[in-house]
Short mmCIF file of C-alpha atoms in Angstrom, two decimals:
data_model
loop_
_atom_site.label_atom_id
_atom_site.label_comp_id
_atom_site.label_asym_id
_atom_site.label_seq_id
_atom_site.Cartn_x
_atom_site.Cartn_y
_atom_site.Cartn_z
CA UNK H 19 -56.69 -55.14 33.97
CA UNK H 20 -54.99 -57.41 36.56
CA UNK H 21 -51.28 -56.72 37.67
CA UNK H 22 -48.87 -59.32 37.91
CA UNK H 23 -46.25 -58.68 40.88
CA UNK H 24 -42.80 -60.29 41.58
CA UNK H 25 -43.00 -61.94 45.11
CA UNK H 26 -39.90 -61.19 47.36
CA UNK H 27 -37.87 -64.13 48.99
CA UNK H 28 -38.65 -64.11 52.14
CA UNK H 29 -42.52 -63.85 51.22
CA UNK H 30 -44.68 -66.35 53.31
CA UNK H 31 -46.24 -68.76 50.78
CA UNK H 32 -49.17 -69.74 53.49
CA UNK H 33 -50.49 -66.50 52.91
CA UNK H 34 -54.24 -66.35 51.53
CA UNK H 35 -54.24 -64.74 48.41
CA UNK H 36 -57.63 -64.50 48.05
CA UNK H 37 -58.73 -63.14 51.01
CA UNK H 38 -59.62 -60.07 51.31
CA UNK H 39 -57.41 -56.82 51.99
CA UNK H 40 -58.13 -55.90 55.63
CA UNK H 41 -60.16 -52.23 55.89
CA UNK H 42 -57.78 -49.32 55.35
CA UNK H 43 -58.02 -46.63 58.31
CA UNK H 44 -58.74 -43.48 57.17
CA UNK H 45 -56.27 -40.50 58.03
CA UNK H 46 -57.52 -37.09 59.29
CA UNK H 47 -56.67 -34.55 56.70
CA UNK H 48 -54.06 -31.91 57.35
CA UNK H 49 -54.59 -28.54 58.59
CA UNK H 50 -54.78 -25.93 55.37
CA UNK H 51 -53.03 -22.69 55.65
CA UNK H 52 -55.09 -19.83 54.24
CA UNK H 53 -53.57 -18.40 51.11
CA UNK H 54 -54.75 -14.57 50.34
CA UNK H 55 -54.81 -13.17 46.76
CA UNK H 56 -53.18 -9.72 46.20
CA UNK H 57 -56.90 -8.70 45.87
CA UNK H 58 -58.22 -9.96 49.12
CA UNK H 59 -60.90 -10.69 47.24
CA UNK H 60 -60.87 -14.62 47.70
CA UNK H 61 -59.13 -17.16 50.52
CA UNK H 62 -58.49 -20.26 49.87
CA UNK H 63 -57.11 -23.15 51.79
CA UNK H 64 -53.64 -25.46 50.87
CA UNK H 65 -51.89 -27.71 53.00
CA UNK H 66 -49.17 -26.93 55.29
CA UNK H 67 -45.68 -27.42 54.31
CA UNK H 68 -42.55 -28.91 56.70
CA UNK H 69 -40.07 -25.68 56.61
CA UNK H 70 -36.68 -27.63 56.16
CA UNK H 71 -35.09 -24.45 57.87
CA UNK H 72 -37.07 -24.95 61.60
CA UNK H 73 -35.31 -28.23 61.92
CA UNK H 74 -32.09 -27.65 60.58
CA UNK H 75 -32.18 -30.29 58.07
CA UNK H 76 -31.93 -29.59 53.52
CA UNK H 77 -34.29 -31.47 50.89
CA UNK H 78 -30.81 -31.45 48.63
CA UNK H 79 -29.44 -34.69 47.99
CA UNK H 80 -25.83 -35.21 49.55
CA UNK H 81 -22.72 -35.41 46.68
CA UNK H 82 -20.59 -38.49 46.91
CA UNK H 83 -17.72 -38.48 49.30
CA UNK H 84 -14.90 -38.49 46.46
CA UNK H 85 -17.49 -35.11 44.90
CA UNK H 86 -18.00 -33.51 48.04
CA UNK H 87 -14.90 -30.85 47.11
CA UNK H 88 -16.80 -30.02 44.12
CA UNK H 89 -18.90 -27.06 46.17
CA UNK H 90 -16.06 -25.18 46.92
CA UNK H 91 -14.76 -24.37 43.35
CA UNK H 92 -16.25 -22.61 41.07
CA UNK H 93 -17.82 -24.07 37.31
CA UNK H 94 -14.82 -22.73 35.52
CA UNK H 95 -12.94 -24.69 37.88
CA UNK H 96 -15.07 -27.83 37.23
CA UNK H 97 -14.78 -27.45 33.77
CA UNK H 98 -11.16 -27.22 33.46
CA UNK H 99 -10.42 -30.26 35.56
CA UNK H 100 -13.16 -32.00 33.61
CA UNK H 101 -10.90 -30.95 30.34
CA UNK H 102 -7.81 -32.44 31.78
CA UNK H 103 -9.98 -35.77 32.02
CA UNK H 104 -9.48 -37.79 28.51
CA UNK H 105 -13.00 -38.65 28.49
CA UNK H 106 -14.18 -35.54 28.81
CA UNK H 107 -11.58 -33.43 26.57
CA UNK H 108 -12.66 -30.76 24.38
CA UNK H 109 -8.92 -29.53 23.60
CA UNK H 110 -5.76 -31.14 24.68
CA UNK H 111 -4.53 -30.19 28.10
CA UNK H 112 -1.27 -32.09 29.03
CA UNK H 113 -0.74 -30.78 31.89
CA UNK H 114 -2.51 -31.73 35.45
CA UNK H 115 -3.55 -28.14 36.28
CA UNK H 116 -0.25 -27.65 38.58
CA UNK H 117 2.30 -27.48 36.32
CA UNK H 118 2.71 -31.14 36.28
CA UNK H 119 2.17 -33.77 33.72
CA UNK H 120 -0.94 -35.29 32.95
CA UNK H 121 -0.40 -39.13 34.13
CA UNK H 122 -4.22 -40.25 32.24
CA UNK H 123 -3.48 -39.06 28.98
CA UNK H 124 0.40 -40.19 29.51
CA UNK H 125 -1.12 -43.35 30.43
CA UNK H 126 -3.63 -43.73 27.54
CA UNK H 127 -0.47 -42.39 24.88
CA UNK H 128 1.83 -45.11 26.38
CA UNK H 129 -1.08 -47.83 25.21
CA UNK H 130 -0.97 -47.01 21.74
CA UNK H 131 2.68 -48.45 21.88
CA UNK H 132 2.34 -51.71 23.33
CA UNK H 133 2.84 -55.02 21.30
CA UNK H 134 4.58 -55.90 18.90
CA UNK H 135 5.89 -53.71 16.02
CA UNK H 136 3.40 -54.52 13.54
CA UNK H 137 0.75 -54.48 15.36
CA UNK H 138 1.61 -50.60 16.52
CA UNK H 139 2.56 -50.08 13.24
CA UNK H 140 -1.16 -51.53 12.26
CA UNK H 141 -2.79 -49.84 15.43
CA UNK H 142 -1.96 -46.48 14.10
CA UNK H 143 -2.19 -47.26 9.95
CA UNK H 144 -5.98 -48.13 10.66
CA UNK H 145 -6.45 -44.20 12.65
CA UNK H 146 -4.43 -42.97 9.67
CA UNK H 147 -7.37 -44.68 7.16
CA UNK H 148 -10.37 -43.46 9.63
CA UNK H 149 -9.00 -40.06 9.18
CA UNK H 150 -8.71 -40.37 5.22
CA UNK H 151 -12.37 -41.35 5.00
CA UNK H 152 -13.04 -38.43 7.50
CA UNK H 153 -11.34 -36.20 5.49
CA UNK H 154 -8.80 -35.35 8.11
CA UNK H 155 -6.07 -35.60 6.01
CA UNK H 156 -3.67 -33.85 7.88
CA UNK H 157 -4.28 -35.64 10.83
CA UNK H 158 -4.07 -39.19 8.33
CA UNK H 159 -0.42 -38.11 7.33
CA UNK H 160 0.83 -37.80 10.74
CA UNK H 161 -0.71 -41.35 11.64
CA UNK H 162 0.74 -42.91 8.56
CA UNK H 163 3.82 -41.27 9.26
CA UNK H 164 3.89 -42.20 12.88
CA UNK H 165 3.36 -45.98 11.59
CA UNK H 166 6.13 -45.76 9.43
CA UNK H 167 8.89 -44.48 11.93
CA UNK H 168 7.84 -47.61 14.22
CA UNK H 169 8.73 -50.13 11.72
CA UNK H 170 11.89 -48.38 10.03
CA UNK H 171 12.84 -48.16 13.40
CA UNK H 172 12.79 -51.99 13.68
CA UNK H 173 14.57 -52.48 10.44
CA UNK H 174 17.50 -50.37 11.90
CA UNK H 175 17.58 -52.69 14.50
CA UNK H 176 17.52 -55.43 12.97
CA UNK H 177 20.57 -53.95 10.32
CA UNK H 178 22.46 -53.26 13.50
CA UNK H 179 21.54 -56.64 14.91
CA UNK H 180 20.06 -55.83 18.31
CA UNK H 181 16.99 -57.96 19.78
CA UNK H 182 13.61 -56.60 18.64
CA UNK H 183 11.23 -55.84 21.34
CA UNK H 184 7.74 -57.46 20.16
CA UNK H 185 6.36 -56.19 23.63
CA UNK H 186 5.45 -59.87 24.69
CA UNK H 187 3.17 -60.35 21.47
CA UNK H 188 3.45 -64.77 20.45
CA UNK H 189 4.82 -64.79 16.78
CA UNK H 190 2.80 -67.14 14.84
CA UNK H 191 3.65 -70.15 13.19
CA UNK H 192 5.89 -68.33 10.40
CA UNK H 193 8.42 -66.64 13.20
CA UNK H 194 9.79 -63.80 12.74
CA UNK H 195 10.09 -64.16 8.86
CA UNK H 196 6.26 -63.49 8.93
CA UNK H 197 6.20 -60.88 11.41
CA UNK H 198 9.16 -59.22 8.56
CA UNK H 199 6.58 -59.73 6.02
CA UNK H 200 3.83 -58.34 7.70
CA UNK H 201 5.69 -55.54 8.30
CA UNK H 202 6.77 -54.72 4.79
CA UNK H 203 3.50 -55.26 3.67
CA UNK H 204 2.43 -52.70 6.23
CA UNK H 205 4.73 -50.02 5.50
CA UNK H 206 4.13 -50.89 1.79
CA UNK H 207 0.16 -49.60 2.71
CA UNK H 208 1.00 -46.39 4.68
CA UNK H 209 2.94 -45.13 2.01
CA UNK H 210 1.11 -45.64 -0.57
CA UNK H 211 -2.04 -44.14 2.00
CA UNK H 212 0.30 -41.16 3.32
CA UNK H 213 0.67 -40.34 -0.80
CA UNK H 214 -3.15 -40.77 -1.94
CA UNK H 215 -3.47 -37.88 1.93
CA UNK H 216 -0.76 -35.78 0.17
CA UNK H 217 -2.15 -36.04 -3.52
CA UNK H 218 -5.74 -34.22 -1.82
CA UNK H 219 -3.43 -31.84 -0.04
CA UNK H 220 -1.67 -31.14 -3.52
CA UNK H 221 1.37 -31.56 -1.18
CA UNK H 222 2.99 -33.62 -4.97
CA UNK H 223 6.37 -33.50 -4.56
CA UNK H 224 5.95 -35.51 -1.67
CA UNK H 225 3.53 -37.61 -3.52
CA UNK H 226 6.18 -38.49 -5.90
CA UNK H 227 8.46 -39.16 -2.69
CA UNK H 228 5.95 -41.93 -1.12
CA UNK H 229 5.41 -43.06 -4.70
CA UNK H 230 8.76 -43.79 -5.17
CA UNK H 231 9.10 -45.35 -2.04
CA UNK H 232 5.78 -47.57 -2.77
CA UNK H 233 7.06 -48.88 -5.78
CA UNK H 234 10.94 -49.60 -4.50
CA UNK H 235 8.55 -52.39 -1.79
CA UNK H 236 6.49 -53.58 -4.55
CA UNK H 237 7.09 -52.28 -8.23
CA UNK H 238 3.55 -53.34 -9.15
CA UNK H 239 1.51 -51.32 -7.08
CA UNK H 240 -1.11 -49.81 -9.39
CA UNK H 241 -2.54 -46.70 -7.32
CA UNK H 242 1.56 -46.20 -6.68
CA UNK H 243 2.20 -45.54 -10.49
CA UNK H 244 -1.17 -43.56 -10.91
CA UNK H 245 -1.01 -41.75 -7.97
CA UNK H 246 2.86 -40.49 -8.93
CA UNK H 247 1.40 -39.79 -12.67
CA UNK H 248 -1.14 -37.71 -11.28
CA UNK H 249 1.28 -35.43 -9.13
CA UNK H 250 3.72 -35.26 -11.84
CA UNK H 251 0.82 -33.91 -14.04
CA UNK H 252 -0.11 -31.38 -12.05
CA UNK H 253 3.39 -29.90 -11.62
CA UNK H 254 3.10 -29.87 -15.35
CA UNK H 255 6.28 -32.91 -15.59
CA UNK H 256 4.35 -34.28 -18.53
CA UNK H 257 7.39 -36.58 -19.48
CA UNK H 258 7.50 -37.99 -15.87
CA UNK H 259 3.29 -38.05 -16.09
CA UNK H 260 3.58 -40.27 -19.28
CA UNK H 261 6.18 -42.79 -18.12
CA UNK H 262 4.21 -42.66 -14.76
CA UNK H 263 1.70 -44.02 -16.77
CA UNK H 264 2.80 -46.29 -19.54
CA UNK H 265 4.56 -48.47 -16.75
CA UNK H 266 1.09 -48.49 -14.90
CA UNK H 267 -0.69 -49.41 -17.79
CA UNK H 268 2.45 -52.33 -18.77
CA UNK H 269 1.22 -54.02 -15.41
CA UNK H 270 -2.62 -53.17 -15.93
CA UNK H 271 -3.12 -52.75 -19.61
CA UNK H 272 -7.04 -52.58 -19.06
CA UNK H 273 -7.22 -50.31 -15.69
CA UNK H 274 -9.66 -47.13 -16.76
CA UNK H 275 -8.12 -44.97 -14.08
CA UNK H 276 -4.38 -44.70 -16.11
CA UNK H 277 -6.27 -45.12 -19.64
CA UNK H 278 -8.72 -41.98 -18.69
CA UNK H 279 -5.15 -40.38 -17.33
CA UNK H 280 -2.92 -40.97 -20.33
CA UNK H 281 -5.66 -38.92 -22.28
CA UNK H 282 -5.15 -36.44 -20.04
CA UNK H 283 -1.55 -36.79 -20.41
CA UNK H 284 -1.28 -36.09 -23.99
CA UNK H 285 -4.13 -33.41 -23.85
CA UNK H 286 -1.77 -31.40 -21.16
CA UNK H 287 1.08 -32.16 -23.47
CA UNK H 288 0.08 -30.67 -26.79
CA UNK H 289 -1.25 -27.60 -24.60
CA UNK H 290 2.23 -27.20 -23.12
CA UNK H 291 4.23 -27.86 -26.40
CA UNK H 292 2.52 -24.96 -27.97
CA UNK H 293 3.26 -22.69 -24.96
CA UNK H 294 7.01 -23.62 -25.38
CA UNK H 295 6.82 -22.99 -29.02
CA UNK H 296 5.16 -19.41 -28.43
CA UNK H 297 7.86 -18.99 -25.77
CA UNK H 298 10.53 -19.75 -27.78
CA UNK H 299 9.08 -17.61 -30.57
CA UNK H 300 9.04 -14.88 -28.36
CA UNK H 301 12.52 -15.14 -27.21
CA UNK H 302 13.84 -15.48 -30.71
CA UNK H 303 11.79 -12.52 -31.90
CA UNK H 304 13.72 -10.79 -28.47
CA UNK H 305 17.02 -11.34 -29.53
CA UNK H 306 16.48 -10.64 -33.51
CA UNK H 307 15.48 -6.84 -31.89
CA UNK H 308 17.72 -6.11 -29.67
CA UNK H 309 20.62 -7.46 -32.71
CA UNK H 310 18.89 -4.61 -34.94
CA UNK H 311 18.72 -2.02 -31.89
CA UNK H 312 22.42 -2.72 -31.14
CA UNK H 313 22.79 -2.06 -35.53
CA UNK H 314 20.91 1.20 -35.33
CA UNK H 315 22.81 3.18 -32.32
CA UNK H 316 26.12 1.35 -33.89
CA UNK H 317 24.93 3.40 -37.26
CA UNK H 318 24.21 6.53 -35.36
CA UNK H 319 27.56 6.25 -33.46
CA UNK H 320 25.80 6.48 -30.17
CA UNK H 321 27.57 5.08 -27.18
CA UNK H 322 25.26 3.30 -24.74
CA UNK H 323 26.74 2.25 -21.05
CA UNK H 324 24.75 0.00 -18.46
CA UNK H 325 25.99 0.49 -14.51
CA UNK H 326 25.89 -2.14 -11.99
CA UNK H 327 22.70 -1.18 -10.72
CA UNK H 328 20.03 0.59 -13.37
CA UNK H 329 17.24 2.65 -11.97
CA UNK H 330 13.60 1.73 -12.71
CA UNK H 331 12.07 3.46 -16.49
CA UNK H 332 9.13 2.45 -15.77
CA UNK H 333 8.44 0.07 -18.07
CA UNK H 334 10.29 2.46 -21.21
CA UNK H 335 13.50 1.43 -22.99
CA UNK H 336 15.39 2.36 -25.92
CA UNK H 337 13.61 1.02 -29.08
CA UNK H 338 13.22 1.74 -32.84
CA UNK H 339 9.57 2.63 -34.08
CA UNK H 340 9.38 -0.62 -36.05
CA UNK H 341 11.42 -2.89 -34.47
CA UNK H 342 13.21 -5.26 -37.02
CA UNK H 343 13.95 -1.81 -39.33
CA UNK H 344 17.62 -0.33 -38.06
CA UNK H 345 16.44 2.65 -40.12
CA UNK H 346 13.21 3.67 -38.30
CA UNK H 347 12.86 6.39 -35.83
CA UNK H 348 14.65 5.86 -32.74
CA UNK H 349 13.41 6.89 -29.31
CA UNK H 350 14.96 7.03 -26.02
CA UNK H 351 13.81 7.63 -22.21
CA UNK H 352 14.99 11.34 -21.18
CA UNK H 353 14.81 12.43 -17.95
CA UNK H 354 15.27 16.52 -17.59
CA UNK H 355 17.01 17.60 -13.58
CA UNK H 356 16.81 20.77 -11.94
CA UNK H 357 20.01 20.76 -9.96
CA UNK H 358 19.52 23.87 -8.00
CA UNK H 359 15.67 23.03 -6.68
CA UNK H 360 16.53 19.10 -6.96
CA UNK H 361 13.10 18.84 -9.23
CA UNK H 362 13.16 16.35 -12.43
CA UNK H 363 10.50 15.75 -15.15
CA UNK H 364 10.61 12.57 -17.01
CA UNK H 365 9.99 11.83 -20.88
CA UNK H 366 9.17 8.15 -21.52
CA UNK H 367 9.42 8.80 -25.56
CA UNK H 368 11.77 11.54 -26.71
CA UNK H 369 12.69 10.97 -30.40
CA UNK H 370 15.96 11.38 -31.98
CA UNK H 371 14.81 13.81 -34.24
CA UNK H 372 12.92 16.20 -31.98
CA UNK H 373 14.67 18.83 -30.05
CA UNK H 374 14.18 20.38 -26.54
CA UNK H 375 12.50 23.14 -27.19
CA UNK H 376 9.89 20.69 -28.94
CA UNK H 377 9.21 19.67 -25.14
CA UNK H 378 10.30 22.65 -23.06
CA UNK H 379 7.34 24.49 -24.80
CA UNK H 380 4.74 22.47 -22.89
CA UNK H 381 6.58 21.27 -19.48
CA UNK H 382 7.51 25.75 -19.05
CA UNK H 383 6.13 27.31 -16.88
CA UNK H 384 6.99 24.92 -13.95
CA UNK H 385 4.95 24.99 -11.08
CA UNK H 386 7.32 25.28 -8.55
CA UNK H 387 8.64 27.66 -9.63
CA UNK H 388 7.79 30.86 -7.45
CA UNK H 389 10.82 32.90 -8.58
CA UNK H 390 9.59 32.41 -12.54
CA UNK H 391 13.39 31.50 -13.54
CA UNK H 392 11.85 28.88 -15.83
CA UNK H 393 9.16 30.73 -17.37
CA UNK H 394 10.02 30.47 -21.15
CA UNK H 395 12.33 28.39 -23.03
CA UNK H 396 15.01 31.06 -23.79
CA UNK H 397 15.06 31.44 -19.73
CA UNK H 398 17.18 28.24 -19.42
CA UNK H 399 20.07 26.11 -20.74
CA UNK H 400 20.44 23.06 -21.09
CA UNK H 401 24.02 20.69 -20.34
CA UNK H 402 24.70 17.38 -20.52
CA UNK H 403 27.60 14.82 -19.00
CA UNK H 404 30.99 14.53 -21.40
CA UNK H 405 32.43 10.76 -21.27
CA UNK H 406 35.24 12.02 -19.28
CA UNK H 407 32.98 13.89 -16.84
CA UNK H 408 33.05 17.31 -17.69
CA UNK H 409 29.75 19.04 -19.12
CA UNK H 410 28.77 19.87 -22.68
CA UNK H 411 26.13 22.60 -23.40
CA UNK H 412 22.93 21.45 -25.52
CA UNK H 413 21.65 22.97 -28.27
CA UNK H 414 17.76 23.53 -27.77
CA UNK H 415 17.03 23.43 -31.06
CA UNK H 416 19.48 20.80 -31.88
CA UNK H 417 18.08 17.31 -32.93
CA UNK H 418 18.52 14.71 -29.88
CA UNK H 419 20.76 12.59 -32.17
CA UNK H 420 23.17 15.33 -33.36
CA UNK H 421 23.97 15.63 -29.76
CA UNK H 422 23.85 11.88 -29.41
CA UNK H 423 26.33 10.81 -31.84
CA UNK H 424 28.67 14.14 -31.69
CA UNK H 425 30.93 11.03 -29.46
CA UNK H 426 31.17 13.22 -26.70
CA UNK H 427 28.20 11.79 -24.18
CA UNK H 428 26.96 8.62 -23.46
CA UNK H 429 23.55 7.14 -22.68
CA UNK H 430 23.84 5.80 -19.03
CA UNK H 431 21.54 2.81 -18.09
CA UNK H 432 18.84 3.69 -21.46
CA UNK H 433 18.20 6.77 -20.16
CA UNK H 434 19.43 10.22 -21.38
CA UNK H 435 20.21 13.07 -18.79
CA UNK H 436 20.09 16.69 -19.31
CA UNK H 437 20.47 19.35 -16.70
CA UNK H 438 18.46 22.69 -17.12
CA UNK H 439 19.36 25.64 -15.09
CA UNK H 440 18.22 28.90 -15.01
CA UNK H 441 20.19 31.04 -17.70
CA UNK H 442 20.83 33.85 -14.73
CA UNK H 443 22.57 30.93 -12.56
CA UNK H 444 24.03 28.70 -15.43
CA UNK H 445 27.81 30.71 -14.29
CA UNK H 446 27.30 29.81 -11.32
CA UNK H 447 26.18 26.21 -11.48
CA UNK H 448 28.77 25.63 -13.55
CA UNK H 449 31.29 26.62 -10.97
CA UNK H 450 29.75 24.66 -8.47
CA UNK H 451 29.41 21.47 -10.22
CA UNK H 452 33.87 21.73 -11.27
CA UNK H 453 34.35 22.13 -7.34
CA UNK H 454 32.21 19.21 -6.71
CA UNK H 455 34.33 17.20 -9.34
CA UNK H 456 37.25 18.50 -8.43
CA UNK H 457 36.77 17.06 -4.59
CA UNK H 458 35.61 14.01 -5.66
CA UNK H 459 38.74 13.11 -8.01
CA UNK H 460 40.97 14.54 -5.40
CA UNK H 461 39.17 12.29 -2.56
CA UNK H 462 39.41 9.79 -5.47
CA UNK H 463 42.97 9.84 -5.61
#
C-alpha cells in the first residue's frame, strides 16, 4: 500500500521524486556480550548496553522547573497539597497547609457571588435543583436557602432605601421593576423547591413553613397547597390536610395528585375518629372507676392519703375485683418491712378479707434470716402507722379491712405498710422507734 507524507516548508520542490533512493550503507553489527545460564549449560550472545552510571548521565526524564520541588517531599505530602487544590479535592481543606487561608477556593467561593442579585439568587437555585434530582437533599436545602437570604437581603435594602448592588449586571428593558419581578418569581421557586427537599426529609413542619410562605407570593401555586396537605397528613392534622386540599382542588378542580390525596384524607380521617372515640371511651370508662373506687373505701371508712412524691407499685393499685361494683372484693398493694435487718417483701394483691397469717404462712421462713427470729408466724408481730404517728399493733388473724376502717391508719400513696419484728425484740423496737419520733418532733419544733 503506498504512504502519503506531508512535505515540510522548506522542502525543495526540484527534487526528483522518482528517482531512486541512493544505496543505504550497511552498519557493522555491535559487539554481543556473552550471557551464561545458571546451568552453564548454554551461552548465548546479546548486545551491549550504554551503562548510564560510567558517564554520569540518567535515562529519567527531567520534571518541569515549577515540579522540580516535588522530589523532596514525600507522596503524603503530594497528596495533601494536591487536596488543597479545588480541582483536585477529595474533602474540603480551607486552609493552605500553613495555617493560612486557602486564596483558590476563597477565590472560586467569591465567584459564586458576582452579578446581580437574581442572577446569584438563580446561580445557586439551579445547584439547589441538581442536588434534588441527585438526591442530595440536604445539600438542595442549604442551596435553596442560600438563594433565598441573597434576595431577602435585597428586599431589606430596598425597605430601608439604600442603592442595590447589581454587581455591574445591564438591567434589561423593564428596569429594575423586572429585575423585582424576577426576583419574586425566584424566591417564589426556592421555596416551594426547599419544601418539596423537606417533604423527602419528613422535615413537615418546615414544609408547612415554606408552604405558607409559597402561597403568601402566589396563592395559586398548586404543588404549594399539595405539598402543605401532604405534611399536614402525615403529622396526622387531618383538618389542616383537608383544607390543604379543598383550596388546591378550588384552583385545580381536575389535578389527580390532590383528588388521589383527598381520598387519602378522609381514609386517615375515619381511622383517626375511631381512635378518638376508643380514647375517649377509655377515659370515660377511667373516671366511672375510679368514682366507684372512691364509693367503696368511702363505704368501708378507709382513709386513703397521696404524698407529693409516690413511690413506684409496679404497675399495682388499689382496685375492686369487678370494677364498676362498689360491693366487690377490694384489694390493695401491701408491702411488709423488717426494720431491724432493713429487708421488705412486697404483695401486689392482698385482699381485704384475708389476714396476715394467710401470707406469713408462705413468705416464713425468711432466708436471711440466720438467727431463725422469723421462723413461724407466732415468732413475730406485726404494727402499723396511727394517723397521728404513733403505732398500732395488728391482729394476724384480723381481716385487712377491720384494721383498715378501725379510723386509726391510713393508706399512704395506695400502698399499705406493716412492720414485722421479731416477737423477742418487738419491746425493744418499740422503744427505739418513740425516741426516733420523739427527736424528730423536737428537731421539728
Amino acid at each position: 500500500m503506498s504512504r502519503i507524507e506531508e512535505l515540510p516548508d522548506d522542502f525543495d520542490e526540484n527534487l526528483y521524486l522518482n528517482k531512486a533512493p541512493p544505496p543505504s550503507t550497511p552498519t557493522a553489527p555491535q559487539p554481543l556480550e556473552p550471557v551464561i545460564t545458571p546451568s552453564n549449560a548454554t551461552r548465548t550472545a546479546r548486545p551491549s548496553l550504554p551503562n548510564p552510571s560510567q558517564n554520569g548521565t540518567s535515562t529519567t526524564p527531567s520534571l518541569p522547573p515549577p515540579m522540580s520541588t516535588v522530589k523532596n517531599h514525600s507522596p503524603q505530602d503530594v497528596l495533601s497539597a494536591m487536596n488543597r487544590t479545588p480541582l483536585f479535592m477529595t474533602s474540603l481543606d480551607e486552609t493552605d497547609g500553613a495555617g493560612g487561608i486557602n486564596n483558590d477556593l476563597e477565590a472560586l467561593k467569591a465567584l459564586a457571588y458576582e452579578g446581580s442579585p437574581f442572577e446569584v439568587a438563580e446561580n445557586f437555585r439551579q445547584q439547589g435543583n441538581e442536588c434534588f434530582h441527585e438526591k442530595k437533599l440536604g445539600d438542595g436545602v442549604e442551596f435553596y436557602t442560600k438563594a433565598l437570604a441573597v434576595m431577602r437581603e435585597t428586599s431589606r435594602k430596598r425597605e430601608r432605601g439604600e442603592v442595590v448592588d447589581y454587581g455591574g449586571a445591564e438591567l434589561g428593558e423593564d428596569g429594575e421593576e423586572g429585575e423585582i419581578r424576577r426576583e419574586r418569581e425566584c424566591e417564589e421557586k426556592c421555596l416551594g423547591n426547599r419544601a418539596a427537599c423537606n417533604l423527602e426529609l419528613k422535615n413537615y413542619r418546615r414544609t408547612t413553613t415554606d408552604c405558607a410562605s409559597t402561597l403568601l407570593l402566589n396563592p395559586s401555586n398548586i404543588k404549594a397547597w399539595y405539598r402543605s396537605s401532604c405534611a399536614c397528613l402525615a403529622l396526622d392534622k387531618i383538618p389542616e390536610a383537608l383544607d390543604a386540599c379543598t383550596r388546591g382542588l378550588e384552583i385545580s378542580t381536575t389535578n389527580t395528585a390532590l383528588q388521589s390525596l383527598r381520598i387519602k384524607i378522609n381514609k386517615r380521617k375515619a381511622v383517626v375518629e375511631n381512635i378518638e372515640k376508643k380514647r375517649q371511651e377509655r377515659e370515660e370508662q377511667r373516671k366511672v372507676e375510679e368514682r366507684t373506687l372512691r364509693t367503696a373505701l368511702a363505704a368501708r371508712k378507709i382513709r386513703t392519703l397521696t404524698t407529693p412524691q409516690p413511690p413506684e407499685t409496679e404497675s399495682t393499685s388499689i382496685h375492686l375485683t369487678t370494677p364498676l361494683n362498689p360491693t366487690s372484693t377490694l384489694n390493695f398493694p401491701l408491702i411488709l418491712l423488717y426494720p431491724l435487718h432493713l429487708q421488705s417483701d412486697f404483695i401486689k394483691i392482698f385482699a381485704e378479707t384475708s389476714t396476715l397469717s394467710e401470707h406469713l404462712s408462705y413468705i416464713l421462713p425468711l432466708p436471711w434470716d440466720t438467727l431463725h427470729e422469723y421462723a413461724t408466724v407466732q415468732d413475730v408481730e406485726c404494727y402499723m402507722d396511727t394517723r397521728t404517728g404513733g403505732l398500732v399493733k395488728m391482729g394476724k388473724k384480723v381481716a385487712l379491712v377491720t384494721v383498715l376502717g378501725g379510723g386509726k391508719v391510713d393508706v399512704v400513696d395506695g400502698i399499705v405498710r406493716v412492720f414485722v419484728v421479731p416477737r423477742k425484740r418487738g419491746t425493744e423496737w418499740i422503744e427505739d422507734f418513740k425516741r426516733k419520733k420523739g427527736v424528730a418532733a423536737s428537731g421539728s419544733t
